[in-house]
Tab-separated table of C-alpha atoms and ligand atoms in Angstrom:
chain	number	residue	atom	x	y	z
A	1	MET	CA	103.492	69.485	75.992
A	2	ALA	CA	103.801	73.290	76.015
A	3	GLU	CA	105.638	75.027	78.821
A	4	ARG	CA	104.473	77.926	80.958
A	5	ALA	CA	107.238	80.141	79.570
A	6	ALA	CA	106.142	79.536	75.946
A	7	PRO	CA	104.690	82.571	74.129
A	8	VAL	CA	101.060	83.357	73.270
A	9	GLY	CA	100.282	84.141	69.615
A	10	VAL	CA	97.909	87.060	69.027
A	11	MET	CA	96.690	88.004	65.542
A	12	ASP	CA	94.526	90.507	63.729
A	13	SER	CA	94.069	91.502	60.094
A	14	GLY	CA	96.056	94.598	61.004
A	15	VAL	CA	96.801	96.910	63.903
A	16	GLY	CA	93.293	96.742	65.448
A	17	GLY	CA	94.220	93.767	67.612
A	18	LEU	CA	96.677	96.009	69.458
A	19	SER	CA	93.613	97.218	71.402
A	20	VAL	CA	93.246	93.627	72.665
A	21	LEU	CA	96.982	93.070	73.039
A	22	ALA	CA	97.132	96.027	75.445
A	23	GLU	CA	94.458	94.426	77.656
A	24	ILE	CA	96.302	91.090	77.586
A	25	GLN	CA	99.574	92.714	78.542
A	26	ARG	CA	97.910	94.682	81.331
A	27	LEU	CA	96.329	91.553	82.835
A	28	LEU	CA	99.138	89.096	82.086
A	29	PRO	CA	102.434	91.032	82.136
A	30	ASN	CA	104.493	87.859	82.527
A	31	GLU	CA	103.365	86.397	79.203
A	32	THR	CA	105.609	86.663	76.145
A	33	LEU	CA	103.333	87.842	73.326
A	34	LEU	CA	103.792	87.365	69.571
A	35	TYR	CA	101.644	89.684	67.453
A	36	VAL	CA	100.943	89.062	63.767
A	37	ALA	CA	99.231	91.842	61.794
A	38	ASP	CA	98.051	90.444	58.455
A	39	CYS	CA	98.201	93.934	56.917
A	40	GLY	CA	99.054	92.576	53.469
A	41	HIS	CA	95.552	91.044	53.344
A	42	ILE	CA	93.454	93.726	54.990
A	43	PRO	CA	90.518	94.376	55.174
A	44	TYR	CA	89.237	90.966	56.291
A	45	GLY	CA	85.798	92.540	56.616
A	46	GLU	CA	85.362	92.600	52.849
A	47	LYS	CA	86.928	89.147	52.149
A	48	SER	CA	85.214	85.763	51.825
A	49	PRO	CA	85.181	83.375	54.817
A	50	ASP	CA	87.212	80.860	52.741
A	51	TYR	CA	89.931	83.418	52.109
A	52	ILE	CA	90.103	84.328	55.809
A	53	ARG	CA	90.190	80.651	56.876
A	54	GLU	CA	93.175	80.092	54.581
A	55	ARG	CA	95.009	83.097	56.052
A	56	LEU	CA	94.293	81.891	59.583
A	57	ARG	CA	95.617	78.418	58.839
A	58	ARG	CA	98.925	79.993	57.795
A	59	ILE	CA	99.092	82.280	60.813
A	60	ALA	CA	98.229	79.434	63.203
A	61	ALA	CA	100.948	77.261	61.636
A	62	PHE	CA	103.420	80.119	62.112
A	63	PHE	CA	102.519	80.451	65.802
A	64	HIS	CA	102.929	76.703	66.151
A	65	GLU	CA	106.420	76.873	64.631
A	66	GLN	CA	107.231	79.616	67.144
A	67	GLY	CA	106.214	77.249	69.958
A	68	ALA	CA	103.134	79.241	71.003
A	69	LYS	CA	101.205	77.609	73.854
A	70	ALA	CA	97.949	79.377	72.913
A	71	MET	CA	96.459	81.591	70.211
A	72	VAL	CA	94.184	84.625	70.414
A	73	LEU	CA	92.109	85.786	67.458
A	74	ALA	CA	92.056	89.501	68.298
A	75	CYS	CA	89.704	89.997	65.396
A	76	ASN	CA	85.924	89.539	65.307
A	77	THR	CA	85.892	88.895	61.555
A	78	ALA	CA	88.570	86.193	61.774
A	79	THR	CA	86.724	84.559	64.672
A	80	VAL	CA	83.409	84.171	62.841
A	81	ALA	CA	85.179	82.877	59.721
A	82	ALA	CA	87.904	80.658	61.123
A	83	ALA	CA	87.733	79.842	64.856
A	84	ALA	CA	85.757	76.609	64.349
A	85	ASP	CA	88.152	75.464	61.606
A	86	LEU	CA	91.217	76.108	63.789
A	87	ARG	CA	89.639	74.315	66.762
A	88	GLU	CA	89.118	71.291	64.544
A	89	LEU	CA	92.691	71.439	63.243
A	90	TYR	CA	94.259	71.926	66.687
A	91	PRO	CA	91.837	70.370	69.172
A	92	SER	CA	94.141	70.489	72.177
A	93	TRP	CA	95.534	73.981	71.594
A	94	PRO	CA	93.990	76.717	73.789
A	95	LEU	CA	92.351	79.159	71.382
A	96	VAL	CA	90.519	82.366	72.293
A	97	GLY	CA	88.250	84.087	69.786
A	98	MET	CA	86.065	87.159	70.168
A	99	GLU	CA	82.568	88.277	69.294
A	100	PRO	CA	80.582	91.506	69.562
A	101	ALA	CA	79.369	92.102	73.127
A	102	VAL	CA	75.671	91.548	72.423
A	103	LYS	CA	74.918	89.853	75.734
A	104	PRO	CA	76.276	92.598	78.052
A	105	ALA	CA	74.821	95.312	75.816
A	106	ALA	CA	71.342	93.744	75.882
A	107	ALA	CA	71.574	93.600	79.672
A	108	ALA	CA	72.807	97.211	79.966
A	109	THR	CA	70.486	99.127	77.626
A	110	ARG	CA	67.765	101.264	79.218
A	111	SER	CA	66.257	102.571	75.992
A	112	GLY	CA	66.018	99.055	74.565
A	113	VAL	CA	67.993	100.077	71.470
A	114	VAL	CA	71.520	98.759	70.941
A	115	GLY	CA	73.824	99.747	68.075
A	116	VAL	CA	76.568	97.547	66.628
A	117	LEU	CA	79.448	98.870	64.571
A	118	ALA	CA	81.353	95.981	62.946
A	119	THR	CA	82.678	94.753	59.620
A	120	THR	CA	80.431	93.500	56.835
A	121	GLY	CA	81.900	89.993	57.303
A	122	THR	CA	81.018	89.876	61.004
A	123	LEU	CA	77.511	91.268	60.576
A	124	GLN	CA	76.671	88.898	57.702
A	125	SER	CA	77.889	85.770	59.496
A	126	ALA	CA	75.688	82.965	60.787
A	127	LYS	CA	77.561	83.203	64.080
A	128	PHE	CA	76.452	86.791	64.590
A	129	ALA	CA	72.856	85.895	63.674
A	130	ALA	CA	72.989	83.123	66.292
A	131	LEU	CA	74.330	85.586	68.864
A	132	LEU	CA	71.358	87.913	68.255
A	133	ASP	CA	68.938	84.993	68.444
A	134	ARG	CA	70.371	83.914	71.747
A	135	PHE	CA	70.798	87.183	73.601
A	136	ALA	CA	68.901	89.993	71.897
A	137	ASN	CA	65.292	88.889	71.704
A	138	ASP	CA	64.012	91.612	74.003
A	139	VAL	CA	65.934	94.540	72.533
A	140	GLN	CA	66.176	96.249	69.169
A	141	VAL	CA	69.628	95.813	67.627
A	142	ILE	CA	70.649	98.115	64.812
A	143	THR	CA	73.735	96.964	62.939
A	144	ARG	CA	76.006	99.190	60.899
A	145	PRO	CA	78.889	97.968	58.738
A	146	CYS	CA	81.614	100.615	58.557
A	147	PRO	CA	83.593	100.264	55.316
A	148	GLY	CA	86.564	102.633	55.115
A	149	LEU	CA	87.231	103.022	58.852
A	150	VAL	CA	89.754	100.194	59.093
A	151	GLU	CA	91.789	101.518	56.166
A	152	LEU	CA	92.031	104.984	57.740
A	153	ILE	CA	93.076	103.606	61.129
A	154	GLU	CA	95.677	101.422	59.401
A	155	ALA	CA	97.112	104.607	57.895
A	156	GLY	CA	97.468	106.077	61.399
A	157	ASP	CA	94.425	108.367	61.082
A	158	LEU	CA	92.541	108.561	64.378
A	159	GLY	CA	90.828	111.901	63.946
A	160	SER	CA	91.073	113.686	60.579
A	161	PRO	CA	88.013	115.647	59.365
A	162	ALA	CA	87.403	112.920	56.742
A	163	LEU	CA	87.424	110.172	59.386
A	164	ARG	CA	85.172	112.209	61.687
A	165	GLN	CA	82.706	112.726	58.835
A	166	LEU	CA	82.661	109.028	57.926
A	167	LEU	CA	82.176	107.957	61.539
A	168	LEU	CA	79.429	110.514	62.127
A	169	GLY	CA	77.558	109.106	59.122
A	170	TYR	CA	77.649	105.647	60.732
A	171	VAL	CA	76.724	106.756	64.241
A	172	GLN	CA	74.046	109.401	63.633
A	173	PRO	CA	71.268	107.022	62.461
A	174	LEU	CA	71.862	104.889	65.559
A	175	LEU	CA	71.505	107.886	67.859
A	176	ALA	CA	68.421	109.061	65.966
A	177	ALA	CA	66.864	105.628	66.611
A	178	GLY	CA	67.396	106.012	70.373
A	179	CYS	CA	70.476	103.820	70.815
A	180	ASP	CA	71.983	104.227	74.300
A	181	THR	CA	74.480	101.343	74.112
A	182	LEU	CA	77.018	101.063	71.324
A	183	ILE	CA	78.930	97.848	70.678
A	184	LEU	CA	82.328	98.154	69.022
A	185	GLY	CA	82.384	94.827	67.155
A	186	CYS	CA	85.720	95.307	65.421
A	187	THR	CA	89.026	95.538	67.259
A	188	HIS	CA	90.105	98.585	65.268
A	189	TYR	CA	87.254	100.732	66.587
A	190	PRO	CA	88.339	101.108	70.251
A	191	PHE	CA	91.038	103.445	68.910
A	192	LEU	CA	88.166	105.781	67.938
A	193	ARG	CA	86.681	105.897	71.459
A	194	PRO	CA	87.769	109.513	72.117
A	195	LEU	CA	86.211	110.602	68.825
A	196	LEU	CA	83.022	108.631	69.506
A	197	ALA	CA	82.745	110.024	73.033
A	198	ASP	CA	83.031	113.459	71.481
A	199	MET	CA	80.229	112.966	68.981
A	200	MET	CA	77.711	111.138	71.218
A	201	PRO	CA	75.763	112.161	74.343
A	202	ALA	CA	77.667	111.281	77.528
A	203	ASP	CA	75.046	108.731	78.607
A	204	VAL	CA	75.609	106.450	75.601
A	205	ALA	CA	77.678	103.477	76.828
A	206	ILE	CA	80.440	102.215	74.536
A	207	ILE	CA	81.252	98.512	74.934
A	208	ASP	CA	84.093	96.436	73.508
A	209	THR	CA	85.410	93.006	74.454
A	210	GLY	CA	89.202	93.458	74.706
A	211	ALA	CA	89.299	93.119	78.499
A	212	ALA	CA	86.934	90.108	78.405
A	213	VAL	CA	89.214	88.376	75.892
A	214	ALA	CA	92.199	88.925	78.184
A	215	ARG	CA	90.266	87.406	81.093
A	216	GLN	CA	89.220	84.434	78.960
A	217	LEU	CA	92.868	83.862	77.994
A	218	GLN	CA	93.822	83.995	81.668
A	219	ARG	CA	91.120	81.414	82.531
A	220	LEU	CA	92.125	79.098	79.694
A	221	LEU	CA	95.854	79.240	80.445
A	222	GLY	CA	95.071	78.655	84.125
A	223	ALA	CA	92.918	75.627	83.297
A	224	HIS	CA	95.808	74.146	81.275
A	225	ASP	CA	98.361	75.033	83.971
A	226	LEU	CA	100.106	77.238	81.419
A	227	LEU	CA	100.164	80.672	83.083
A	228	ALA	CA	103.677	82.158	82.871
A	229	ASP	CA	105.280	82.560	86.264
A	230	GLY	CA	108.558	84.161	85.213
A	231	PRO	CA	109.515	87.861	85.160
A	232	ALA	CA	107.732	90.477	83.003
A	233	ALA	CA	108.098	89.447	79.376
A	234	ASP	CA	108.346	91.183	76.015
A	235	THR	CA	106.230	91.413	72.858
A	236	ARG	CA	107.359	90.711	69.281
A	237	PHE	CA	105.665	92.035	66.159
A	238	TRP	CA	105.290	90.746	62.602
A	239	THR	CA	103.361	92.121	59.640
A	240	SER	CA	102.559	90.720	56.199
A	241	GLY	CA	102.393	94.342	55.015
A	242	ASP	CA	105.052	97.035	55.139
A	243	PRO	CA	107.097	96.707	58.373
A	244	GLN	CA	108.238	100.297	58.088
A	245	LEU	CA	104.672	101.579	57.990
A	246	MET	CA	103.729	99.518	61.033
A	247	ARG	CA	106.837	100.708	62.875
A	248	LYS	CA	105.668	104.262	62.218
A	249	ILE	CA	102.103	103.651	63.445
A	250	LEU	CA	103.040	101.550	66.466
A	251	PRO	CA	103.788	104.479	68.841
A	252	LEU	CA	100.295	105.888	68.120
A	253	LEU	CA	98.464	102.677	69.016
A	254	TRP	CA	100.858	100.902	71.322
A	255	HIS	CA	102.596	102.339	74.344
A	256	LYS	CA	106.023	102.346	72.722
A	257	SER	CA	107.802	101.856	69.429
A	258	ASP	CA	109.110	98.366	68.788
A	259	SER	CA	110.859	96.474	66.030
A	260	VAL	CA	108.604	94.835	63.440
A	261	GLN	CA	109.562	91.837	61.347
A	262	SER	CA	108.220	90.761	58.006
A	263	PHE	CA	105.745	87.855	57.921
A	264	SER	CA	105.624	86.620	54.357
A	265	LEU	CA	103.425	83.504	54.348
B	1	DGL	N1	89.876	94.105	63.294
B	1	DGL	C1	89.015	93.232	62.627
B	1	DGL	C2	87.791	92.839	63.450
B	1	DGL	O1	87.838	92.830	64.661
B	1	DGL	C3	88.648	93.444	61.182
B	1	DGL	C4	89.250	94.509	60.368
B	1	DGL	C5	89.244	94.184	58.877
B	1	DGL	O2	88.234	94.386	58.194
B	1	DGL	O3	90.279	93.688	58.440
B	1	DGL	O4	86.766	92.490	62.917
């Protein structure tokens, strides 16, 4: 039986999940958080579901060894590929996944046109198709995979001319089609919000699900009587890529620099 003071494991294919981690820390400052960035295997968006499931099994086992009381998949691509598998493997372990915010976007749009930026893996999944079927019957949804963005963000690029050009190429057709609500369906993309706000009319709403994931974690921990009640806790970082590179990028995407350990499974 896990204890309230046990940590919560949070993972992403890379540094994108830090956008979710920040929301979790804001809402639940007493929770000890373990963050695994699977940078050695990025991008998940271009990998097969089988490959991603295998990676997630290893990461989940690692969190288990660390005594984690819950796990958060701070990655849309990992969720569509592996959440069901992990729930089957660990039926009594609180697990939070994430999906593009189709439901709130469909409710919010006034033009009736919603854009979705996400990885190829997310957009091609049966889970995403089911999400559209369920919530987007009355609106037009235009999806746009964004190869290349994740790699640039992983390199610490949040605004070079090359990145701006790439992003503009993805966003312009959506705007031309009348999109007034843009879903960020990949946890890396919230780091491009300032750039997006700059290149789109002010009345286009940008929606991501980081805060909703934090609230879902809070609900789930509460339901299991597992909310930490101790003093403010710390966060520990691992990467399967180059720890030095992540240490360098961390201050750009996280509110402070921190030590990063190697995760070599
Ligand atoms: N951050 C991940 C997501 O939310 C995917 C990035 C990748 O392609 O590895 O989908």
